[in-house]
Coordinates of C-alpha atoms and ligand atoms in Angstrom, one line a residue:
M1 CA 25.1 3.0 -28.5
D2 CA 24.7 -0.1 -26.5
M3 CA 21.7 -0.8 -24.4
T4 CA 22.4 -1.3 -20.6
R5 CA 19.8 -2.8 -18.3
L6 CA 20.2 -2.3 -14.5
R7 CA 18.2 -3.6 -11.6
G8 CA 17.4 -1.5 -8.6
I9 CA 14.5 -1.2 -6.1
G10 CA 11.2 -0.2 -7.6
V11 CA 9.7 2.1 -5.1
S12 CA 7.0 3.8 -7.1
P13 CA 5.2 1.8 -9.7
G14 CA 4.7 2.7 -13.4
I15 CA 6.8 3.2 -16.5
A16 CA 8.5 6.3 -17.6
M17 CA 10.6 7.1 -20.7
G18 CA 12.6 10.2 -21.5
E19 CA 15.9 12.1 -21.5
V20 CA 18.2 12.2 -18.5
L21 CA 18.6 15.3 -16.3
L22 CA 21.6 15.1 -14.0
P23 CA 21.6 17.9 -11.4
K24 CA 24.9 19.1 -9.9
R25 CA 25.9 17.6 -6.6
V26 CA 26.9 19.5 -3.5
V27 CA 30.3 18.1 -2.4
F28 CA 31.6 19.2 1.0
T29 CA 35.1 20.5 0.9
S30 CA 37.9 18.3 2.3
R31 CA 40.3 21.3 2.5
K32 CA 40.6 23.3 5.6
E33 CA 41.1 26.9 4.6
I34 CA 42.5 29.0 7.4
I35 CA 41.6 32.7 7.9
A36 CA 43.2 35.6 9.8
D37 CA 42.0 36.6 13.3
N38 CA 40.4 39.7 12.0
Q39 CA 38.4 37.8 9.3
V40 CA 36.6 35.8 11.9
P41 CA 33.7 38.2 12.5
D42 CA 33.1 38.5 8.7
E43 CA 33.1 34.7 8.4
L44 CA 30.6 34.4 11.3
K45 CA 28.4 36.9 9.5
R46 CA 28.8 35.0 6.3
L47 CA 27.6 31.9 8.0
R48 CA 24.6 33.7 9.6
Q49 CA 23.6 35.1 6.3
A50 CA 23.7 31.6 4.8
L51 CA 21.6 30.3 7.7
D52 CA 19.1 33.1 7.1
R53 CA 18.9 32.4 3.4
T54 CA 18.4 28.7 4.1
R55 CA 15.6 29.5 6.5
E56 CA 13.9 31.6 3.8
D57 CA 14.3 28.8 1.3
L58 CA 12.9 26.2 3.7
V59 CA 9.8 28.3 4.5
R60 CA 9.2 28.9 0.8
I61 CA 9.6 25.2 0.0
K62 CA 7.4 24.2 2.9
E63 CA 4.6 26.5 1.6
G64 CA 5.1 25.2 -1.9
V65 CA 5.0 21.6 -0.9
R66 CA 1.9 22.2 1.3
E67 CA 0.1 23.6 -1.7
K68 CA 1.3 20.9 -4.0
M69 CA 1.0 17.8 -1.8
G70 CA -0.8 18.7 1.4
P71 CA 0.2 19.4 5.0
D72 CA 1.5 15.9 5.7
S73 CA 4.2 16.1 3.0
S74 CA 5.3 19.5 4.2
L75 CA 6.0 18.2 7.8
I76 CA 9.6 17.2 6.9
F77 CA 10.4 20.9 6.3
E78 CA 9.1 21.8 9.7
A79 CA 11.7 19.3 10.9
H80 CA 14.4 20.9 8.7
L81 CA 13.6 24.3 10.2
L82 CA 13.9 22.8 13.7
I83 CA 17.3 21.3 12.8
L84 CA 18.4 24.6 11.4
E85 CA 17.4 26.4 14.6
D86 CA 19.1 23.9 16.8
P87 CA 21.4 26.0 19.0
A88 CA 23.8 23.1 19.4
L89 CA 24.2 22.8 15.6
V90 CA 24.6 26.5 15.0
G91 CA 26.8 27.0 18.1
G92 CA 29.0 24.1 16.9
L93 CA 29.5 25.6 13.5
E94 CA 30.4 29.0 15.0
D95 CA 32.9 27.3 17.4
V96 CA 34.8 25.7 14.6
I97 CA 35.1 29.1 12.8
R98 CA 36.2 30.8 16.0
D99 CA 38.4 28.1 17.5
E100 CA 40.0 26.7 14.3
K101 CA 40.1 30.0 12.4
A102 CA 38.5 28.1 9.5
R103 CA 36.1 29.0 6.8
A104 CA 32.4 28.2 7.2
E105 CA 32.7 25.6 4.4
W106 CA 35.1 23.6 6.6
A107 CA 32.8 24.0 9.7
L108 CA 29.8 22.5 7.6
S109 CA 31.9 19.8 6.2
K110 CA 33.1 18.8 9.6
A111 CA 29.6 18.8 11.0
N112 CA 28.4 16.7 8.2
T113 CA 31.1 14.1 8.7
R114 CA 30.3 14.0 12.4
F115 CA 26.6 13.4 11.8
E116 CA 27.3 10.7 9.2
Q117 CA 29.5 8.8 11.7
L118 CA 26.9 9.2 14.4
F119 CA 24.0 8.0 12.3
E120 CA 26.1 5.2 10.7
A121 CA 26.5 3.7 14.1
L122 CA 22.7 3.5 14.5
T123 CA 21.2 0.1 13.6
D124 CA 17.7 1.3 13.0
D125 CA 17.0 1.7 9.3
Y126 CA 14.5 4.4 9.9
F127 CA 16.9 6.6 11.9
R128 CA 19.7 5.9 9.4
Q129 CA 17.4 7.3 6.7
R130 CA 16.9 10.4 8.8
R131 CA 20.6 11.1 8.5
S132 CA 19.7 12.6 5.1
D133 CA 17.5 15.2 6.8
V134 CA 20.5 16.7 8.7
S135 CA 22.7 16.3 5.6
D136 CA 20.1 18.0 3.5
V137 CA 20.0 21.1 5.8
L138 CA 23.8 21.3 5.9
K139 CA 24.1 21.1 2.2
R140 CA 21.6 23.8 1.7
V141 CA 23.5 26.1 4.1
Y142 CA 26.7 25.2 2.2
R143 CA 25.2 26.2 -1.1
N144 CA 23.9 29.4 0.4
L145 CA 27.4 30.4 1.5
E146 CA 28.1 31.7 -1.9
A147 CA 26.9 35.2 -2.2
R148 CA 26.2 34.8 -5.9
R149 CA 24.8 31.4 -5.4
E150 CA 23.5 29.7 -8.5
K151 CA 19.8 30.2 -8.4
E152 CA 18.1 26.8 -8.3
R153 CA 16.2 26.9 -11.5
A154 CA 13.4 24.5 -12.0
P155 CA 13.9 22.5 -15.2
Q156 CA 11.8 23.6 -18.2
K157 CA 11.2 20.4 -20.1
Q158 CA 10.1 16.9 -19.2
H159 CA 12.9 14.7 -18.0
I160 CA 14.0 11.6 -16.1
L161 CA 15.8 12.8 -13.0
V162 CA 19.0 10.8 -12.3
A163 CA 21.0 11.7 -9.2
H164 CA 23.3 10.2 -6.6
E165 CA 21.0 11.1 -3.8
L166 CA 18.0 13.3 -3.6
L167 CA 17.8 15.2 -0.4
P168 CA 14.2 15.7 0.9
S169 CA 14.1 19.4 0.1
E170 CA 15.7 18.8 -3.3
A171 CA 13.1 16.1 -3.9
A172 CA 10.3 18.4 -3.0
L173 CA 11.7 21.2 -5.1
R174 CA 12.7 19.1 -8.2
L175 CA 9.9 16.6 -8.4
S176 CA 7.0 17.9 -10.4
R177 CA 4.0 15.9 -11.6
E178 CA 4.2 17.7 -15.0
L179 CA 8.0 17.7 -15.7
T180 CA 9.5 14.8 -13.8
L181 CA 8.6 11.7 -15.7
G182 CA 10.7 9.3 -13.6
V183 CA 13.3 9.3 -10.8
V184 CA 16.4 7.2 -10.6
L185 CA 19.0 7.3 -7.8
D186 CA 22.2 5.6 -6.8
V187 CA 21.1 5.3 -3.2
G188 CA 17.8 5.0 -1.3
G189 CA 15.2 2.4 -0.5
Q190 CA 11.5 1.8 0.1
T191 CA 11.2 4.1 3.1
S192 CA 13.3 7.0 1.9
H193 CA 11.7 10.4 1.5
T194 CA 12.2 10.3 -2.2
A195 CA 10.3 7.0 -2.4
I196 CA 7.5 8.4 -0.3
L197 CA 7.3 11.6 -2.3
A198 CA 7.5 9.8 -5.7
R199 CA 4.7 7.5 -4.7
S200 CA 2.5 10.3 -3.5
L201 CA 3.1 12.2 -6.8
A202 CA 2.7 9.0 -8.8
I203 CA 6.1 9.3 -10.4
P204 CA 7.7 6.0 -11.4
A205 CA 11.0 5.6 -9.4
V206 CA 13.8 3.1 -9.1
L207 CA 16.3 3.6 -6.3
G208 CA 19.5 1.9 -5.0
L209 CA 21.2 1.5 -8.4
R210 CA 24.6 2.2 -6.8
D211 CA 26.4 4.0 -9.6
I212 CA 24.0 4.8 -12.4
T213 CA 25.1 8.5 -12.2
R214 CA 28.4 7.2 -13.6
Q215 CA 26.8 5.1 -16.3
V216 CA 24.5 7.7 -17.9
R217 CA 25.1 11.2 -19.4
E218 CA 22.8 14.2 -19.5
G219 CA 20.4 13.9 -22.4
E220 CA 20.6 10.1 -22.9
F221 CA 17.3 8.2 -23.3
V222 CA 16.3 5.9 -20.5
I223 CA 13.3 3.8 -19.5
V224 CA 12.3 3.6 -15.8
D225 CA 10.2 0.6 -14.8
G226 CA 9.2 1.4 -11.2
T227 CA 6.9 -1.6 -11.0
D228 CA 9.7 -4.2 -11.7
G229 CA 12.6 -2.0 -10.5
E230 CA 14.5 -1.8 -13.8
V231 CA 16.3 1.0 -15.6
I232 CA 17.2 0.6 -19.3
I233 CA 19.8 3.0 -20.8
N234 CA 19.7 3.6 -24.6
P235 CA 17.0 1.0 -25.4
P236 CA 16.7 0.1 -29.1
P237 CA 13.3 0.8 -30.8
A238 CA 11.9 -2.7 -30.2
V239 CA 12.5 -2.4 -26.4
R240 CA 10.9 1.1 -26.4
R241 CA 7.8 -0.3 -28.1
E242 CA 7.6 -3.2 -25.7
F243 CA 7.7 -0.8 -22.7
Q244 CA 5.3 1.7 -24.4
A245 CA 2.8 -1.1 -24.5
K246 CA 3.4 -2.0 -20.9
K247 CA 3.1 1.7 -19.9
E248 CA -0.3 2.0 -21.7
K249 CA -1.6 -1.1 -20.0
Y250 CA -0.5 0.1 -16.6
E251 CA -2.0 3.6 -17.1
T252 CA -5.4 2.3 -18.3
Y253 CA -5.6 0.1 -15.2
G254 CA -4.4 3.0 -13.0
R255 CA -7.3 5.2 -14.3
E256 CA -9.8 2.5 -13.5
L257 CA -8.3 2.2 -10.0
Q258 CA -8.5 5.9 -9.3
K259 CA -12.2 5.8 -10.0
T260 CA -12.9 2.9 -7.7
A261 CA -11.0 4.3 -4.7
K262 CA -13.5 7.1 -4.3
L263 CA -16.7 5.0 -4.7
R264 CA -18.7 3.8 -1.8
S265 CA -18.0 0.2 -0.7
Q266 CA -21.4 -1.4 -1.2
T267 CA -22.8 -4.3 -3.2
L268 CA -25.3 -3.9 -6.0
D269 CA -28.1 -4.4 -3.5
R270 CA -26.5 -1.8 -1.2
V271 CA -25.0 -4.0 1.4
R272 CA -22.1 -2.1 2.9
F273 CA -18.7 -3.8 3.2
F274 CA -15.3 -2.5 4.5
P275 CA -12.0 -3.0 2.7
Q276 CA -9.1 -2.6 5.0
A277 CA -5.3 -2.7 4.6
N278 CA -2.7 -5.2 5.8
I279 CA 0.5 -3.2 6.3
E280 CA 4.0 -3.8 7.6
L281 CA 5.3 -0.2 7.8
P282 CA 3.8 3.1 9.1
E283 CA 4.7 4.7 5.7
E284 CA 2.1 2.5 4.1
V285 CA -0.9 4.1 5.8
A286 CA -1.4 7.1 3.5
P287 CA -1.0 5.2 0.2
A288 CA -3.4 2.5 1.6
L289 CA -6.0 5.2 2.4
A290 CA -5.6 6.6 -1.1
M291 CA -6.3 3.1 -2.5
G292 CA -9.6 3.1 -0.7
A293 CA -8.7 1.4 2.6
E294 CA -11.2 2.1 5.4
G295 CA -8.8 1.4 8.2
V296 CA -5.8 -0.9 8.9
G297 CA -7.1 -4.4 9.4
L298 CA -3.7 -5.9 10.2
F299 CA -0.5 -4.3 11.2
R300 CA 2.1 -7.1 11.3
S301 CA 4.2 -5.8 14.2
E302 CA 7.0 -8.4 13.7
F303 CA 8.4 -6.2 11.0
I304 CA 9.4 -3.7 13.8
Y305 CA 11.8 -6.5 15.0
L306 CA 12.8 -7.7 11.6
R307 CA 14.0 -4.3 10.5
R308 CA 16.6 -3.9 13.3
E309 CA 19.4 -5.7 15.0
S310 CA 18.7 -4.8 18.6
L311 CA 15.4 -5.2 20.4
P312 CA 13.0 -2.3 20.0
S313 CA 12.3 -0.3 23.1
E314 CA 8.8 0.6 24.3
E315 CA 9.3 4.1 22.8
D316 CA 10.2 2.5 19.4
H317 CA 7.0 0.5 19.5
F318 CA 5.0 3.5 20.8
E319 CA 6.3 5.8 18.1
I320 CA 5.4 3.4 15.3
Y321 CA 1.9 2.5 16.6
S322 CA 1.2 6.2 17.2
R323 CA 2.1 7.1 13.7
I324 CA -0.2 4.5 12.3
A325 CA -3.1 5.4 14.6
R326 CA -2.6 9.1 13.9
G327 CA -2.3 8.5 10.1
A328 CA -5.5 6.4 9.9
H329 CA -7.6 8.3 12.4
P330 CA -10.6 8.2 12.7
R331 CA -10.5 4.9 10.9
P332 CA -9.7 1.8 13.0
V333 CA -6.3 0.3 13.3
T334 CA -5.7 -3.4 14.3
I335 CA -2.2 -4.0 15.7
R336 CA -1.3 -7.6 15.9
T337 CA 1.2 -8.6 18.6
L338 CA 4.4 -10.3 17.7
D339 CA 3.9 -13.2 15.3
I340 CA 7.4 -14.6 15.4
G341 CA 8.6 -18.2 14.8
G342 CA 7.8 -20.4 11.9
E343 CA 9.5 -19.0 8.9
K344 CA 10.1 -15.6 10.6
S345 CA 13.0 -15.8 13.0
L346 CA 14.0 -13.1 15.4
P347 CA 17.8 -12.3 14.9
Q348 CA 18.0 -10.4 18.3
L349 CA 17.0 -13.4 20.4
N350 CA 18.9 -16.5 19.2
I351 CA 15.8 -18.5 19.0
E352 CA 16.6 -22.2 18.9
K353 CA 16.0 -23.9 15.6
E354 CA 13.0 -26.1 15.8
P355 CA 12.5 -29.3 13.9
N356 CA 9.0 -28.3 12.9
P357 CA 8.7 -24.5 13.2
A358 CA 5.2 -24.2 11.8
L359 CA 4.0 -26.3 14.8
G360 CA 6.5 -24.8 17.2
L361 CA 6.9 -21.9 19.6
R362 CA 5.2 -19.3 17.4
A363 CA 3.3 -16.1 17.9
V364 CA 1.2 -16.1 21.2
R365 CA 3.1 -19.1 22.4
F366 CA 6.3 -17.2 22.1
S367 CA 4.8 -14.1 23.8
L368 CA 3.5 -16.1 26.7
R369 CA 6.9 -17.6 27.2
N370 CA 8.6 -14.1 27.0
V371 CA 6.2 -12.1 29.1
E372 CA 8.5 -9.1 29.6
L373 CA 8.8 -8.6 25.8
F374 CA 5.0 -9.0 25.5
R375 CA 4.3 -6.5 28.3
V376 CA 6.6 -3.9 26.5
Q377 CA 4.6 -4.3 23.4
L378 CA 1.2 -4.2 25.1
R379 CA 2.2 -1.1 27.0
A380 CA 3.1 0.7 23.8
I381 CA -0.1 -0.4 22.0
L382 CA -2.2 0.8 25.0
R383 CA -0.4 4.2 25.1
A384 CA -0.9 4.6 21.4
S385 CA -4.7 4.0 21.8
V386 CA -5.5 7.5 23.1
R387 CA -7.4 8.4 20.0
K388 CA -9.7 5.4 20.6
N389 CA -9.1 3.9 17.1
V390 CA -6.7 1.1 18.1
R391 CA -7.5 -2.6 18.5
V392 CA -5.2 -5.4 19.7
L393 CA -5.0 -8.8 17.9
I394 CA -3.4 -11.9 19.3
P395 CA -2.0 -14.4 16.7
M396 CA -2.2 -18.2 16.6
V397 CA -4.3 -19.0 19.6
T398 CA -5.3 -22.6 19.9
E399 CA -7.0 -22.8 23.2
V400 CA -9.1 -20.6 25.5
D401 CA -6.6 -20.7 28.4
E402 CA -4.1 -18.9 26.2
V403 CA -6.7 -16.1 25.8
V404 CA -7.3 -16.0 29.5
D405 CA -3.6 -15.7 30.2
V406 CA -3.2 -13.0 27.6
K407 CA -6.1 -11.1 29.2
D408 CA -4.6 -11.4 32.7
I409 CA -1.4 -9.9 31.4
F410 CA -3.3 -7.2 29.4
E411 CA -5.3 -6.2 32.5
D412 CA -2.1 -6.1 34.6
V413 CA -0.4 -3.8 32.1
K414 CA -3.5 -1.5 32.1
K415 CA -3.3 -1.3 35.9
E416 CA 0.4 -0.4 35.7
L417 CA -0.4 2.4 33.3
R418 CA -3.2 3.7 35.5
R419 CA -0.9 3.7 38.4
K420 CA 1.6 5.8 36.4
G421 CA -1.2 8.1 35.2
E422 CA -0.6 7.2 31.6
A423 CA -3.6 7.7 29.3
F424 CA -5.0 4.9 27.1
D425 CA -8.4 3.8 25.7
E426 CA -10.1 2.0 28.6
R427 CA -12.4 0.3 26.1
I428 CA -9.7 -0.9 23.7
P429 CA -11.0 -4.0 21.8
L430 CA -9.1 -7.2 22.1
G431 CA -9.4 -9.9 19.4
V432 CA -7.8 -13.2 18.4
M433 CA -6.7 -14.6 15.1
I434 CA -8.6 -17.7 14.0
E435 CA -5.8 -19.4 12.0
V436 CA -5.7 -22.8 13.6
P437 CA -8.6 -25.3 13.1
A438 CA -8.9 -25.8 16.9
A439 CA -9.5 -22.1 17.4
A440 CA -12.0 -22.1 14.5
A441 CA -14.0 -24.9 16.2
L442 CA -14.0 -22.9 19.4
T443 CA -15.0 -19.5 18.0
E444 CA -18.2 -19.3 19.9
I445 CA -16.3 -19.9 23.2
M446 CA -13.4 -17.7 22.3
L447 CA -15.9 -14.9 21.6
R448 CA -17.1 -15.0 25.2
E449 CA -13.6 -13.8 26.1
V450 CA -12.8 -11.3 23.3
D451 CA -14.4 -8.5 21.3
F452 CA -13.6 -9.7 17.7
V453 CA -12.0 -12.4 15.6
S454 CA -9.8 -12.1 12.5
I455 CA -9.5 -15.1 10.3
G456 CA -6.0 -15.7 9.0
T457 CA -6.8 -17.8 6.0
N458 CA -3.1 -18.2 5.0
D459 CA -2.3 -20.2 8.1
L460 CA -5.8 -21.7 8.5
I461 CA -5.7 -23.4 5.1
Q462 CA -2.2 -24.7 5.8
Y463 CA -3.3 -26.2 9.1
I464 CA -6.6 -27.6 7.9
L465 CA -5.1 -29.3 4.8
A466 CA -1.7 -30.0 6.3
V467 CA 0.0 -28.2 3.4
D468 CA 2.9 -26.0 4.0
R469 CA 1.9 -22.5 2.7
S470 CA 5.4 -21.8 1.4
N471 CA 6.4 -25.2 0.0
E472 CA 6.1 -25.2 -3.8
F473 CA 6.2 -29.0 -3.9
V474 CA 2.8 -29.2 -2.3
S475 CA 1.3 -26.0 -3.5
Y476 CA -1.1 -27.9 -5.8
L477 CA -2.8 -29.1 -2.6
Y478 CA -3.2 -25.6 -1.1
K479 CA -6.9 -25.1 -2.0
P480 CA -8.9 -22.2 -0.6
F481 CA -12.0 -23.7 -2.2
H482 CA -11.5 -27.1 -0.5
P483 CA -15.0 -27.9 1.0
A484 CA -13.4 -28.4 4.5
V485 CA -11.9 -24.9 4.3
L486 CA -15.1 -23.3 3.2
R487 CA -17.2 -25.1 5.9
L488 CA -14.9 -24.1 8.7
I489 CA -14.6 -20.5 7.6
R490 CA -18.4 -20.3 7.2
S491 CA -18.9 -21.6 10.7
V492 CA -16.5 -19.0 12.2
I493 CA -18.3 -16.1 10.4
Q494 CA -21.7 -17.4 11.5
A495 CA -20.6 -17.8 15.1
A496 CA -19.3 -14.3 15.2
R497 CA -22.5 -12.9 13.6
K498 CA -24.6 -14.9 16.0
A499 CA -22.6 -13.4 19.0
D500 CA -23.0 -10.0 17.4
K501 CA -19.2 -9.6 17.3
D502 CA -17.0 -8.2 14.6
V503 CA -15.3 -10.7 12.2
V504 CA -12.6 -9.9 9.7
V505 CA -10.7 -11.9 7.1
C506 CA -7.1 -10.7 6.9
G507 CA -5.6 -13.6 4.9
E508 CA -5.0 -13.8 1.2
M509 CA -8.5 -15.1 0.5
A510 CA -9.9 -11.5 1.1
A511 CA -7.8 -10.3 -1.8
D512 CA -9.1 -12.8 -4.5
P513 CA -12.3 -11.6 -6.2
L514 CA -14.0 -15.0 -6.4
Q515 CA -13.0 -16.0 -2.9
A516 CA -14.1 -12.6 -1.5
I517 CA -17.5 -13.1 -3.1
V518 CA -17.8 -16.5 -1.3
L519 CA -16.8 -14.8 2.0
L520 CA -19.4 -12.1 1.4
G521 CA -22.0 -14.8 0.8
F522 CA -21.0 -16.3 4.2
G523 CA -21.8 -13.0 5.9
L524 CA -18.4 -11.4 6.0
R525 CA -18.3 -7.6 5.7
T526 CA -14.7 -6.6 6.5
F527 CA -11.9 -7.7 4.1
S528 CA -8.4 -6.8 5.0
M529 CA -5.6 -7.2 2.4
N530 CA -2.5 -5.8 0.9
P531 CA -3.6 -2.3 -0.2
I532 CA -2.7 -2.9 -3.9
F533 CA -5.6 -5.4 -4.1
I534 CA -8.3 -3.2 -2.6
P535 CA -9.5 -1.6 -5.8
R536 CA -10.0 -4.9 -7.5
I537 CA -11.9 -6.3 -4.5
K538 CA -13.9 -3.2 -4.3
K539 CA -14.8 -3.5 -7.9
A540 CA -15.6 -7.2 -7.7
L541 CA -17.9 -6.8 -4.6
R542 CA -19.6 -3.7 -6.1
S543 CA -20.5 -5.8 -9.1
V544 CA -22.4 -8.4 -7.2
E545 CA -25.6 -8.7 -5.3
C546 CA -25.1 -9.9 -1.7
R547 CA -28.3 -12.0 -1.8
T548 CA -27.1 -13.7 -5.0
A549 CA -23.7 -14.4 -3.3
E550 CA -25.6 -15.9 -0.4
K551 CA -27.6 -18.2 -2.6
I552 CA -24.5 -19.3 -4.7
V553 CA -22.4 -20.2 -1.6
E554 CA -25.2 -22.3 -0.1
E555 CA -25.0 -24.4 -3.3
T556 CA -21.2 -24.7 -3.2
L557 CA -21.5 -26.4 0.2
K558 CA -23.3 -29.3 -1.4
L559 CA -20.3 -30.0 -3.7
R560 CA -17.5 -32.4 -2.8
S561 CA -14.2 -31.0 -4.2
A562 CA -12.4 -27.8 -4.6
Q563 CA -12.4 -28.2 -8.4
Q564 CA -16.2 -28.7 -8.5
I565 CA -16.7 -25.7 -6.3
E566 CA -14.5 -23.4 -8.3
E567 CA -16.0 -24.4 -11.6
Y568 CA -19.5 -23.9 -10.2
L569 CA -18.6 -20.5 -8.8
I570 CA -17.0 -19.3 -12.0
E571 CA -20.1 -20.4 -14.0
E572 CA -22.6 -18.8 -11.6
V573 CA -20.8 -15.6 -11.1
L574 CA -19.9 -15.3 -14.8
L575 CA -23.6 -15.8 -15.7
R576 CA -25.0 -13.3 -13.2
H577 CA -22.2 -10.8 -12.7
P578 CA -19.7 -11.0 -15.6
Q579 CA -18.1 -7.6 -14.5
V580 CA -16.4 -9.4 -11.7
F581 CA -14.0 -11.0 -14.2
L582 CA -13.1 -7.6 -15.6
T583 CA -11.4 -6.4 -12.4
G584 CA -7.9 -6.5 -14.0
Q585 CA -4.5 -7.1 -12.5
P586 CA -3.2 -5.4 -9.3
V587 CA -0.7 -2.6 -9.6
A588 CA 2.2 -4.9 -8.4
N589 CA 2.3 -8.6 -8.5
G590 CA 3.4 -11.1 -6.0
P591 CA 1.8 -12.8 -3.0
Q592 CA 1.5 -11.3 0.4
K593 CA 4.0 -12.4 3.0
Ligands
LIG1 C1 -2.8 -15.4 8.0 O1 -2.2 -16.4 8.5 O2 -3.7 -15.5 7.1 C2 -2.3 -14.1 8.3 C3 -2.9 -13.0 7.9 O3 -1.1 -14.0 9.0 P1 0.3 -14.1 8.4 O4 0.1 -14.1 6.9 O5 1.1 -12.9 8.8 O6 0.8 -15.4 9.0
LIG2 MG1 -0.9 -16.2 10.1

């Protein structure tokens, strides 16, 4: 048999190999079967019995999932029960049976089509995904219409689950840590329930393969590479061996990570540090906490805009910020206001192309030019701050007057909310990003206006060195160890410590073991990064003494080039704390955005 390699979206990392299990699909009828007048009461009764059975199923699944995966994962079944009990839905089904003298199957099929059209018209990806919740409930009722319905038996042996679509309740029912080795679907993406569930159960999964259900047969051997988003059907022995080795490497590293996530974040000489997560979606909060994040250090809110075609409303913002604040509570959450411009354009607003976008109308400059949009966002952040764990962060400030303007608007929005009687955290901290050399030089003065600073090293390095952070032709000049970079960063950290204010690094430098040690030596304690890097940074910082790091970095400041500094650091750290270099690779590769 020939090998077939297919590319999809890797939504849950890891490698799985095994035989395919292809569960039967529920297909709604396209035939309208007409019944006699006197059959209508029986048909209505049949529908009601199916609804009752569905309710029982859902309660049972909800309890099972709660036990297996905790209360958060079982929440979707609460939602399903609410959908099932929606009088409009049930009334609509009964109306079709009564008015059209049709079978219940037809009523469900019609309802499903109507919902599909309704949700299809929505532009928001998140809500489009929720279509599957309604569809899930309807399919379950459909299946339950058969009096002698096929009992959904859990599979008995280990398998790779291949399906067109896995509805949330099916996913919860079918996915088992012991028996499901991997999951492969025709449809789905990063934020689908199956993806979230697969990640929380640590089952490798590749979704969005379009028509894999037509390309494999039950019992065929497949490899699922959830890390790189690949599925291989009928691999020959050499390919199996290759992936077996990759699997073992991945699993060894995974075991190491698990251990680290639960350990206290402190250096060898017991100096406490705080790893936090940079995230772009609310769904990332729980996995980030599982990786050992002690809060969200940076929520890049521009992704709310980038994921939709129309402008988000205040409620859209509010819902997302609340989910993050709730998910991370009581840990802190830093929400950065819109950082648009540069390489991230906003499709909804027809922003003019600029000749030099990195130096153009970006971030806070854009917000101060579009005050109404800015106020919507600030209102939503304030309203989401009721649990008192939210902080606001302003990107790309270059001068104090910008901070003053932002504060005026912020205070005005607070007044407006007070007038309306809306609750918010009166002491919500406001901070600025230090990612432009001008702001770095003014840290001390900036800190008279704000509560904390967050150093965005990705941009700061590009602006200090005049090297485009995403241009591969000059990437050899992009040097975090450049003495000018280190001096400026040290001065920012020192200014913040002197002012007794919080300082965070949320750029890529916080995610590199050697660079993180330098930052620790400069006095940094909060490191925010893509969550997949947290375990390795935790491991690296737990393997050093803070006082040694302080001594080493003082020496680096006497050196004259990035190369000298890097060599010196490697030698010193290797000599004193060789474990730092055994921190391994992150779970998934690739730079942060
Ligand atoms: C940075 O510039 O370091 C940063 C964290 O912001 P972004 O990467 O989103 O520009
Ligand atoms: Mg930046």
